[in-house]
Each structure stands twice: as C-alpha cells, then as structure tokens.
C-alpha cells in the first residue's frame, strides 16, 4: 500500500484569496500524479495529470507543480471564487492502481 | 457522449445479504476501476478490470469481487454484507489500453450502499 497524504484536511478562505494545498507521496517507483476536484453531489473530475519531475500544469486560475524526487505536489488556486468550493483529491497512479489521498476540503466564502 | 453510469444510485441491505452493483463505462473505454469511500477515508481502490480481466486488485477481502463483460460493462459483488461495508461505491472508466501514465479516471455518480 502506498501512502498518499494531503494537507490541510480543510481550508476556509475568503473570496479573492489565493490558496494552496499539498500532496505527499512515496518518491520511489513514481509513475503519475493526478489531481481531481470533487464537488458536493457530483462525481470527481480530473484537473491535471503530471508525470515528469518539475511538471507544471495550469487551467485558468488553478495550477499544479510536481516534485517526484522529494515526493510532493502543490495545487494552487489564485483569487478563489465560491464556485471553487470542493474537495480536491490527489492520486498516485502506480501502473493503473490508484492510491488517493483523503482530500483537502476547500470552502470559499463570498 | 454519455458519461459513466452506475446503477442503482441507492441501496439498503441487511447484514449477511449480498449485493451487486453495475457500472457502464464511457463508450470506447476498456478499463473500469472500482473504489470505496467511507466517512473520513479517501477513495480506497478495490480493483480494476481491463478487457474482461482483473488487472489490478486492492487490499479488500474476498467478499468483494467483480467482473467485466465483453461490452466493458462491469459489476461488483459484495457477499455476506457487514455493517462496515456501508459506503459510497464509485466506478471510473478510462482508456487504459496500456498501464498508461495519462489514464485519467472518469467517475460515475456512485452507488450509496447502506447495510443495516
């Protein structure tokens, strides 16, 4: 079992704040790191897939970085909006066997 | 293009019974994975099927089993239900032609199972 940890568990920010979360994973035998967003009453949706050390991905106000040597990934949200409220999950893809973290629950107050 | 469809959405069973959940993947997807989420836990990987074969398996007891049909639809079965099996069960499909780094998972809405 590969241990994937996310921090913080939850976060409350004001609209307009920028925020970031961390995903930590074992650095050995790295294959790919996925980020998903899971809104209440919906299905998890993929945000990013990263495979190479130093990868940076961006989608609108959300971006992510990857450090496979030290075993962590950061997710950044710039200028948070209420619609960003969701649980953000990271998952280590180990040859199609996925190990998910427990998620960071983000609440953005208007 | 239709998404991943899971049926039923809700189920109530009693201890000792068995249950079968169904998952229809996105058309063209050959990989189907199953996950369990219990309160306070992240998504726990149950197993993955690809082209009717179980390709990966998580650390769950043998009471949890699955299968995949030639049209890629998958079923998950849990026998001798226990109270602790109460959870949200999600399935996800992906292209999965090879153990590929970019096999993004497309999730269904889930089946919420309550065991009384």
PDB file of C-alpha atoms in Angstrom:
ATOM      1  CA  UNK A   1       0.000   0.000   0.000  1.00  0.00           C
ATOM      2  CA  UNK A   2       1.368   3.408  -0.978  1.00  0.00           C
ATOM      3  CA  UNK A   3       0.586   6.176   1.462  1.00  0.00           C
ATOM      4  CA  UNK A   4      -0.632   9.420  -0.112  1.00  0.00           C
ATOM      5  CA  UNK A   5      -1.169  12.282   2.290  1.00  0.00           C
ATOM      6  CA  UNK A   6      -2.866  15.604   1.740  1.00  0.00           C
ATOM      7  CA  UNK A   7      -2.780  18.722   3.833  1.00  0.00           C
ATOM      8  CA  UNK A   8      -4.543  20.579   5.135  1.00  0.00           C
ATOM      9  CA  UNK A   9      -7.680  18.486   5.637  1.00  0.00           C
ATOM     10  CA  UNK A  10      -9.869  21.548   5.248  1.00  0.00           C
ATOM     11  CA  UNK A  11      -9.473  25.180   4.421  1.00  0.00           C
ATOM     12  CA  UNK A  12     -11.776  28.164   4.746  1.00  0.00           C
ATOM     13  CA  UNK A  13     -10.854  31.230   2.722  1.00  0.00           C
ATOM     14  CA  UNK A  14     -12.499  34.442   1.615  1.00  0.00           C
ATOM     15  CA  UNK A  15     -13.389  35.136  -1.977  1.00  0.00           C
ATOM     16  CA  UNK A  16     -10.366  36.589  -3.722  1.00  0.00           C
ATOM     17  CA  UNK A  17      -7.800  34.858  -1.511  1.00  0.00           C
ATOM     18  CA  UNK A  18      -5.160  32.686  -3.098  1.00  0.00           C
ATOM     19  CA  UNK A  19      -4.546  29.303  -1.554  1.00  0.00           C
ATOM     20  CA  UNK A  20      -2.517  26.160  -1.956  1.00  0.00           C
ATOM     21  CA  UNK A  21      -2.606  22.541  -0.805  1.00  0.00           C
ATOM     22  CA  UNK A  22      -0.024  19.808  -0.594  1.00  0.00           C
ATOM     23  CA  UNK A  23       0.000  16.187  -1.704  1.00  0.00           C
ATOM     24  CA  UNK A  24       2.835  13.970  -0.423  1.00  0.00           C
ATOM     25  CA  UNK A  25       3.640  10.541  -1.791  1.00  0.00           C
ATOM     26  CA  UNK A  26       6.455   7.971  -1.790  1.00  0.00           C
ATOM     27  CA  UNK A  27       9.065   9.153  -4.265  1.00  0.00           C
ATOM     28  CA  UNK A  28      10.241   5.684  -5.238  1.00  0.00           C
ATOM     29  CA  UNK A  29       8.653   3.979  -8.251  1.00  0.00           C
ATOM     30  CA  UNK A  30       6.805   7.127  -9.264  1.00  0.00           C
ATOM     31  CA  UNK A  31       4.523   6.736 -12.262  1.00  0.00           C
ATOM     32  CA  UNK A  32       1.998   9.582 -12.424  1.00  0.00           C
ATOM     33  CA  UNK A  33       0.204  12.003 -10.130  1.00  0.00           C
ATOM     34  CA  UNK A  34      -3.404  13.023 -10.717  1.00  0.00           C
ATOM     35  CA  UNK A  35      -5.465  15.862  -9.228  1.00  0.00           C
ATOM     36  CA  UNK A  36      -9.267  15.697  -9.103  1.00  0.00           C
ATOM     37  CA  UNK A  37     -11.931  18.099  -7.954  1.00  0.00           C
ATOM     38  CA  UNK A  38     -14.987  16.682  -6.228  1.00  0.00           C
ATOM     39  CA  UNK A  39     -17.937  18.985  -5.762  1.00  0.00           C
ATOM     40  CA  UNK A  40     -20.746  18.014  -3.435  1.00  0.00           C
ATOM     41  CA  UNK A  41     -23.384  15.792  -5.080  1.00  0.00           C
ATOM     42  CA  UNK A  42     -21.254  15.431  -8.202  1.00  0.00           C
ATOM     43  CA  UNK A  43     -18.608  12.998  -9.458  1.00  0.00           C
ATOM     44  CA  UNK A  44     -14.871  13.623  -9.107  1.00  0.00           C
ATOM     45  CA  UNK A  45     -13.495  15.387 -12.184  1.00  0.00           C
ATOM     46  CA  UNK A  46      -9.913  15.306 -13.390  1.00  0.00           C
ATOM     47  CA  UNK A  47      -7.916  18.522 -13.170  1.00  0.00           C
ATOM     48  CA  UNK A  48      -4.372  17.510 -14.028  1.00  0.00           C
ATOM     49  CA  UNK A  49      -2.139  14.536 -14.718  1.00  0.00           C
ATOM     50  CA  UNK A  50       1.576  15.003 -14.201  1.00  0.00           C
ATOM     51  CA  UNK A  51       4.319  12.537 -14.939  1.00  0.00           C
ATOM     52  CA  UNK A  52       7.666  14.334 -15.052  1.00  0.00           C
ATOM     53  CA  UNK A  53       9.663  15.880 -12.246  1.00  0.00           C
ATOM     54  CA  UNK A  54       9.249  19.637 -12.470  1.00  0.00           C
ATOM     55  CA  UNK A  55       5.966  19.417 -14.389  1.00  0.00           C
ATOM     56  CA  UNK A  56       3.739  22.451 -14.064  1.00  0.00           C
ATOM     57  CA  UNK A  57       0.156  22.461 -15.271  1.00  0.00           C
ATOM     58  CA  UNK A  58      -2.353  25.285 -15.410  1.00  0.00           C
ATOM     59  CA  UNK A  59      -6.077  25.523 -16.057  1.00  0.00           C
ATOM     60  CA  UNK A  60      -7.480  29.004 -15.609  1.00  0.00           C
ATOM     61  CA  UNK A  61      -6.831  30.123 -12.037  1.00  0.00           C
ATOM     62  CA  UNK A  62      -5.714  26.654 -10.912  1.00  0.00           C
ATOM     63  CA  UNK A  63      -2.191  25.367 -11.316  1.00  0.00           C
ATOM     64  CA  UNK A  64      -0.144  22.457 -10.024  1.00  0.00           C
ATOM     65  CA  UNK A  65       3.509  21.550  -9.678  1.00  0.00           C
ATOM     66  CA  UNK A  66       5.249  18.225  -9.215  1.00  0.00           C
ATOM     67  CA  UNK A  67       8.462  17.216  -7.449  1.00  0.00           C
ATOM     68  CA  UNK A  68       8.985  13.486  -7.835  1.00  0.00           C
ATOM     69  CA  UNK A  69      12.427  13.440  -6.197  1.00  0.00           C
ATOM     70  CA  UNK A  70      11.101  14.667  -2.874  1.00  0.00           C
ATOM     71  CA  UNK A  71       7.613  13.234  -3.314  1.00  0.00           C
ATOM     72  CA  UNK A  72       5.208  16.146  -3.310  1.00  0.00           C
ATOM     73  CA  UNK A  73       2.832  18.118  -5.493  1.00  0.00           C
ATOM     74  CA  UNK A  74       1.264  21.505  -4.854  1.00  0.00           C
ATOM     75  CA  UNK A  75      -2.099  22.713  -6.110  1.00  0.00           C
ATOM     76  CA  UNK A  76      -2.587  26.484  -6.253  1.00  0.00           C
ATOM     77  CA  UNK A  77      -5.790  28.452  -6.679  1.00  0.00           C
ATOM     78  CA  UNK A  78      -5.388  32.129  -7.458  1.00  0.00           C
ATOM     79  CA  UNK A  79      -8.193  34.504  -6.484  1.00  0.00           C
ATOM     80  CA  UNK A  80     -10.537  31.836  -5.051  1.00  0.00           C
ATOM     81  CA  UNK A  81     -14.186  32.049  -6.020  1.00  0.00           C
ATOM     82  CA  UNK A  82     -17.195  30.446  -4.264  1.00  0.00           C
ATOM     83  CA  UNK A  83     -17.509  28.013  -7.175  1.00  0.00           C
ATOM     84  CA  UNK A  84     -14.059  26.665  -6.281  1.00  0.00           C
ATOM     85  CA  UNK A  85     -15.558  25.197  -3.123  1.00  0.00           C
ATOM     86  CA  UNK A  86     -14.985  21.454  -3.385  1.00  0.00           C
ATOM     87  CA  UNK A  87     -12.790  18.642  -2.138  1.00  0.00           C
ATOM     88  CA  UNK A  88      -9.514  18.408  -4.006  1.00  0.00           C
ATOM     89  CA  UNK A  89      -8.066  14.915  -4.280  1.00  0.00           C
ATOM     90  CA  UNK A  90      -4.656  13.820  -5.404  1.00  0.00           C
ATOM     91  CA  UNK A  91      -3.967  10.278  -6.525  1.00  0.00           C
ATOM     92  CA  UNK A  92      -0.792   8.363  -7.222  1.00  0.00           C
ATOM     93  CA  UNK A  93      -1.148   6.229 -10.318  1.00  0.00           C
ATOM     94  CA  UNK A  94       1.009   3.149  -9.806  1.00  0.00           C
ATOM     95  CA  UNK A  95       0.567   1.283 -13.072  1.00  0.00           C
ATOM     96  CA  UNK A  96      -3.184   1.828 -13.122  1.00  0.00           C
ATOM     97  CA  UNK A  97      -3.587   1.107  -9.434  1.00  0.00           C
ATOM     98  CA  UNK A  98      -4.673   4.391  -7.923  1.00  0.00           C
ATOM     99  CA  UNK A  99      -3.868   5.495  -4.371  1.00  0.00           C
ATOM    100  CA  UNK A 100      -5.933   8.507  -3.338  1.00  0.00           C
ATOM    101  CA  UNK A 101      -5.265  10.940  -0.534  1.00  0.00           C
ATOM    102  CA  UNK A 102      -8.093  11.855   1.832  1.00  0.00           C
ATOM    103  CA  UNK A 103      -8.515  15.208   0.135  1.00  0.00           C
ATOM    104  CA  UNK A 104      -8.482  18.864   1.076  1.00  0.00           C
ATOM    105  CA  UNK A 105     -11.941  20.342   1.520  1.00  0.00           C
ATOM    106  CA  UNK A 106     -11.977  23.968   0.390  1.00  0.00           C
ATOM    107  CA  UNK A 107     -14.737  26.366   1.384  1.00  0.00           C
ATOM    108  CA  UNK A 108     -14.670  29.799  -0.245  1.00  0.00           C
ATOM    109  CA  UNK A 109     -16.870  32.386   1.454  1.00  0.00           C
ATOM    110  CA  UNK A 110     -18.340  35.175  -0.655  1.00  0.00           C
TER     111      UNK A 110
ATOM    112  CA  UNK B   1     -21.001  11.197 -25.373  1.00  0.00           C
ATOM    113  CA  UNK B   2     -22.658   9.556 -22.376  1.00  0.00           C
ATOM    114  CA  UNK B   3     -20.712   9.503 -19.131  1.00  0.00           C
ATOM    115  CA  UNK B   4     -20.137   6.673 -16.703  1.00  0.00           C
ATOM    116  CA  UNK B   5     -23.423   5.257 -15.459  1.00  0.00           C
ATOM    117  CA  UNK B   6     -23.801   3.471 -12.157  1.00  0.00           C
ATOM    118  CA  UNK B   7     -26.903   1.663 -11.001  1.00  0.00           C
ATOM    119  CA  UNK B   8     -28.579   1.665  -8.632  1.00  0.00           C
ATOM    120  CA  UNK B   9     -27.884   5.023  -7.004  1.00  0.00           C
ATOM    121  CA  UNK B  10     -29.011   3.893  -3.569  1.00  0.00           C
ATOM    122  CA  UNK B  11     -29.302   0.523  -1.905  1.00  0.00           C
ATOM    123  CA  UNK B  12     -30.352  -0.631   1.524  1.00  0.00           C
ATOM    124  CA  UNK B  13     -29.413  -4.146   2.568  1.00  0.00           C
ATOM    125  CA  UNK B  14     -29.176  -6.086   5.801  1.00  0.00           C
ATOM    126  CA  UNK B  15     -26.164  -7.854   7.246  1.00  0.00           C
ATOM    127  CA  UNK B  16     -25.441 -11.191   5.649  1.00  0.00           C
ATOM    128  CA  UNK B  17     -27.072 -10.349   2.330  1.00  0.00           C
ATOM    129  CA  UNK B  18     -25.190  -9.923  -0.889  1.00  0.00           C
ATOM    130  CA  UNK B  19     -25.345  -7.062  -3.357  1.00  0.00           C
ATOM    131  CA  UNK B  20     -24.431  -6.441  -6.981  1.00  0.00           C
ATOM    132  CA  UNK B  21     -23.593  -3.002  -8.331  1.00  0.00           C
ATOM    133  CA  UNK B  22     -23.365  -2.148 -12.005  1.00  0.00           C
ATOM    134  CA  UNK B  23     -21.178   0.245 -13.948  1.00  0.00           C
ATOM    135  CA  UNK B  24     -21.396   1.159 -17.645  1.00  0.00           C
ATOM    136  CA  UNK B  25     -18.245   2.947 -18.811  1.00  0.00           C
ATOM    137  CA  UNK B  26     -17.869   5.677 -21.377  1.00  0.00           C
ATOM    138  CA  UNK B  27     -18.170   4.228 -24.866  1.00  0.00           C
ATOM    139  CA  UNK B  28     -14.773   3.028 -26.058  1.00  0.00           C
ATOM    140  CA  UNK B  29     -13.253   2.811 -22.599  1.00  0.00           C
ATOM    141  CA  UNK B  30     -11.940  -0.642 -21.762  1.00  0.00           C
ATOM    142  CA  UNK B  31     -10.744  -0.102 -18.210  1.00  0.00           C
ATOM    143  CA  UNK B  32     -13.124   0.040 -15.265  1.00  0.00           C
ATOM    144  CA  UNK B  33     -11.954   0.613 -11.694  1.00  0.00           C
ATOM    145  CA  UNK B  34     -13.972   0.397  -8.500  1.00  0.00           C
ATOM    146  CA  UNK B  35     -13.482   2.442  -5.342  1.00  0.00           C
ATOM    147  CA  UNK B  36     -14.980   2.535  -1.880  1.00  0.00           C
ATOM    148  CA  UNK B  37     -15.359   5.694   0.145  1.00  0.00           C
ATOM    149  CA  UNK B  38     -16.290   5.557   3.806  1.00  0.00           C
ATOM    150  CA  UNK B  39     -16.661   8.595   6.097  1.00  0.00           C
ATOM    151  CA  UNK B  40     -13.272  10.079   6.914  1.00  0.00           C
ATOM    152  CA  UNK B  41     -11.469   7.892   4.378  1.00  0.00           C
ATOM    153  CA  UNK B  42     -10.197   8.713   0.952  1.00  0.00           C
ATOM    154  CA  UNK B  43     -11.163   6.667  -2.030  1.00  0.00           C
ATOM    155  CA  UNK B  44      -9.934   3.123  -1.489  1.00  0.00           C
ATOM    156  CA  UNK B  45      -9.062   1.168  -4.620  1.00  0.00           C
ATOM    157  CA  UNK B  46     -10.931  -2.127  -4.915  1.00  0.00           C
ATOM    158  CA  UNK B  47      -9.948  -3.485  -8.314  1.00  0.00           C
ATOM    159  CA  UNK B  48      -9.505  -2.686 -11.983  1.00  0.00           C
ATOM    160  CA  UNK B  49     -10.773  -4.648 -14.960  1.00  0.00           C
ATOM    161  CA  UNK B  50      -9.470  -4.366 -18.473  1.00  0.00           C
ATOM    162  CA  UNK B  51     -10.768  -6.398 -21.407  1.00  0.00           C
ATOM    163  CA  UNK B  52     -12.710  -8.722 -19.100  1.00  0.00           C
ATOM    164  CA  UNK B  53      -9.654  -9.491 -16.941  1.00  0.00           C
ATOM    165  CA  UNK B  54      -8.857  -8.256 -13.474  1.00  0.00           C
ATOM    166  CA  UNK B  55      -5.628  -6.349 -13.969  1.00  0.00           C
ATOM    167  CA  UNK B  56      -5.178  -4.808 -10.520  1.00  0.00           C
ATOM    168  CA  UNK B  57      -6.510  -5.533  -7.077  1.00  0.00           C
ATOM    169  CA  UNK B  58      -6.596  -3.558  -3.848  1.00  0.00           C
ATOM    170  CA  UNK B  59      -6.463  -4.849  -0.290  1.00  0.00           C
ATOM    171  CA  UNK B  60     -10.031  -5.910   0.261  1.00  0.00           C
ATOM    172  CA  UNK B  61     -11.310  -9.280   1.473  1.00  0.00           C
ATOM    173  CA  UNK B  62     -12.514 -11.931  -0.948  1.00  0.00           C
ATOM    174  CA  UNK B  63     -16.131 -10.971  -0.202  1.00  0.00           C
ATOM    175  CA  UNK B  64     -15.568  -8.181  -2.720  1.00  0.00           C
ATOM    176  CA  UNK B  65     -15.449  -9.445  -6.270  1.00  0.00           C
ATOM    177  CA  UNK B  66     -16.100  -8.138  -9.709  1.00  0.00           C
ATOM    178  CA  UNK B  67     -16.295  -8.972 -13.337  1.00  0.00           C
ATOM    179  CA  UNK B  68     -16.321  -7.274 -16.683  1.00  0.00           C
ATOM    180  CA  UNK B  69     -18.326  -8.193 -19.719  1.00  0.00           C
ATOM    181  CA  UNK B  70     -17.357  -8.098 -23.382  1.00  0.00           C
ATOM    182  CA  UNK B  71     -19.075  -4.701 -23.784  1.00  0.00           C
ATOM    183  CA  UNK B  72     -16.841  -3.366 -20.948  1.00  0.00           C
ATOM    184  CA  UNK B  73     -19.728  -3.052 -18.507  1.00  0.00           C
ATOM    185  CA  UNK B  74     -18.643  -4.124 -15.063  1.00  0.00           C
ATOM    186  CA  UNK B  75     -20.342  -5.464 -11.974  1.00  0.00           C
ATOM    187  CA  UNK B  76     -19.121  -5.527  -8.418  1.00  0.00           C
ATOM    188  CA  UNK B  77     -20.459  -8.034  -5.927  1.00  0.00           C
ATOM    189  CA  UNK B  78     -20.199  -7.978  -2.175  1.00  0.00           C
ATOM    190  CA  UNK B  79     -21.229 -11.129  -0.352  1.00  0.00           C
ATOM    191  CA  UNK B  80     -22.098 -11.597   3.312  1.00  0.00           C
ATOM    192  CA  UNK B  81     -22.536  -7.877   3.893  1.00  0.00           C
ATOM    193  CA  UNK B  82     -21.180  -6.327   7.085  1.00  0.00           C
ATOM    194  CA  UNK B  83     -22.136  -3.030   8.691  1.00  0.00           C
ATOM    195  CA  UNK B  84     -18.714  -1.665   7.756  1.00  0.00           C
ATOM    196  CA  UNK B  85     -19.486  -2.148   4.067  1.00  0.00           C
ATOM    197  CA  UNK B  86     -21.808   0.859   4.220  1.00  0.00           C
ATOM    198  CA  UNK B  87     -20.137   3.289   1.868  1.00  0.00           C
ATOM    199  CA  UNK B  88     -20.244   5.156  -1.398  1.00  0.00           C
ATOM    200  CA  UNK B  89     -19.006   2.923  -4.206  1.00  0.00           C
ATOM    201  CA  UNK B  90     -17.638   4.709  -7.234  1.00  0.00           C
ATOM    202  CA  UNK B  91     -16.604   3.277 -10.513  1.00  0.00           C
ATOM    203  CA  UNK B  92     -14.373   5.003 -13.019  1.00  0.00           C
ATOM    204  CA  UNK B  93     -13.532   4.249 -16.604  1.00  0.00           C
ATOM    205  CA  UNK B  94     -10.518   5.146 -18.688  1.00  0.00           C
ATOM    206  CA  UNK B  95      -8.911   4.307 -21.998  1.00  0.00           C
ATOM    207  CA  UNK B  96      -6.420   2.115 -20.165  1.00  0.00           C
ATOM    208  CA  UNK B  97      -5.027   0.412 -23.227  1.00  0.00           C
ATOM    209  CA  UNK B  98      -1.662   0.067 -21.563  1.00  0.00           C
ATOM    210  CA  UNK B  99      -0.704   0.859 -17.996  1.00  0.00           C
ATOM    211  CA  UNK B 100      -0.525   4.463 -19.133  1.00  0.00           C
ATOM    212  CA  UNK B 101       0.523   7.411 -17.096  1.00  0.00           C
ATOM    213  CA  UNK B 102      -2.253   9.533 -18.537  1.00  0.00           C
ATOM    214  CA  UNK B 103      -5.130   7.193 -17.805  1.00  0.00           C
ATOM    215  CA  UNK B 104      -7.473   9.819 -16.457  1.00  0.00           C
ATOM    216  CA  UNK B 105     -10.311   8.307 -14.481  1.00  0.00           C
ATOM    217  CA  UNK B 106     -13.840   9.366 -15.436  1.00  0.00           C
ATOM    218  CA  UNK B 107     -16.118   8.742 -12.499  1.00  0.00           C
ATOM    219  CA  UNK B 108     -19.743   7.773 -12.218  1.00  0.00           C
ATOM    220  CA  UNK B 109     -22.119   9.303  -9.692  1.00  0.00           C
ATOM    221  CA  UNK B 110     -21.714   6.354  -7.337  1.00  0.00           C
ATOM    222  CA  UNK B 111     -23.921   3.887  -5.524  1.00  0.00           C
ATOM    223  CA  UNK B 112     -24.578   4.605  -1.882  1.00  0.00           C
ATOM    224  CA  UNK B 113     -24.927   1.339   0.000  1.00  0.00           C
ATOM    225  CA  UNK B 114     -26.374   1.215   3.490  1.00  0.00           C
ATOM    226  CA  UNK B 115     -26.100  -2.013   5.445  1.00  0.00           C
ATOM    227  CA  UNK B 116     -28.487  -2.304   8.390  1.00  0.00           C
TER     228      UNK B 116
END
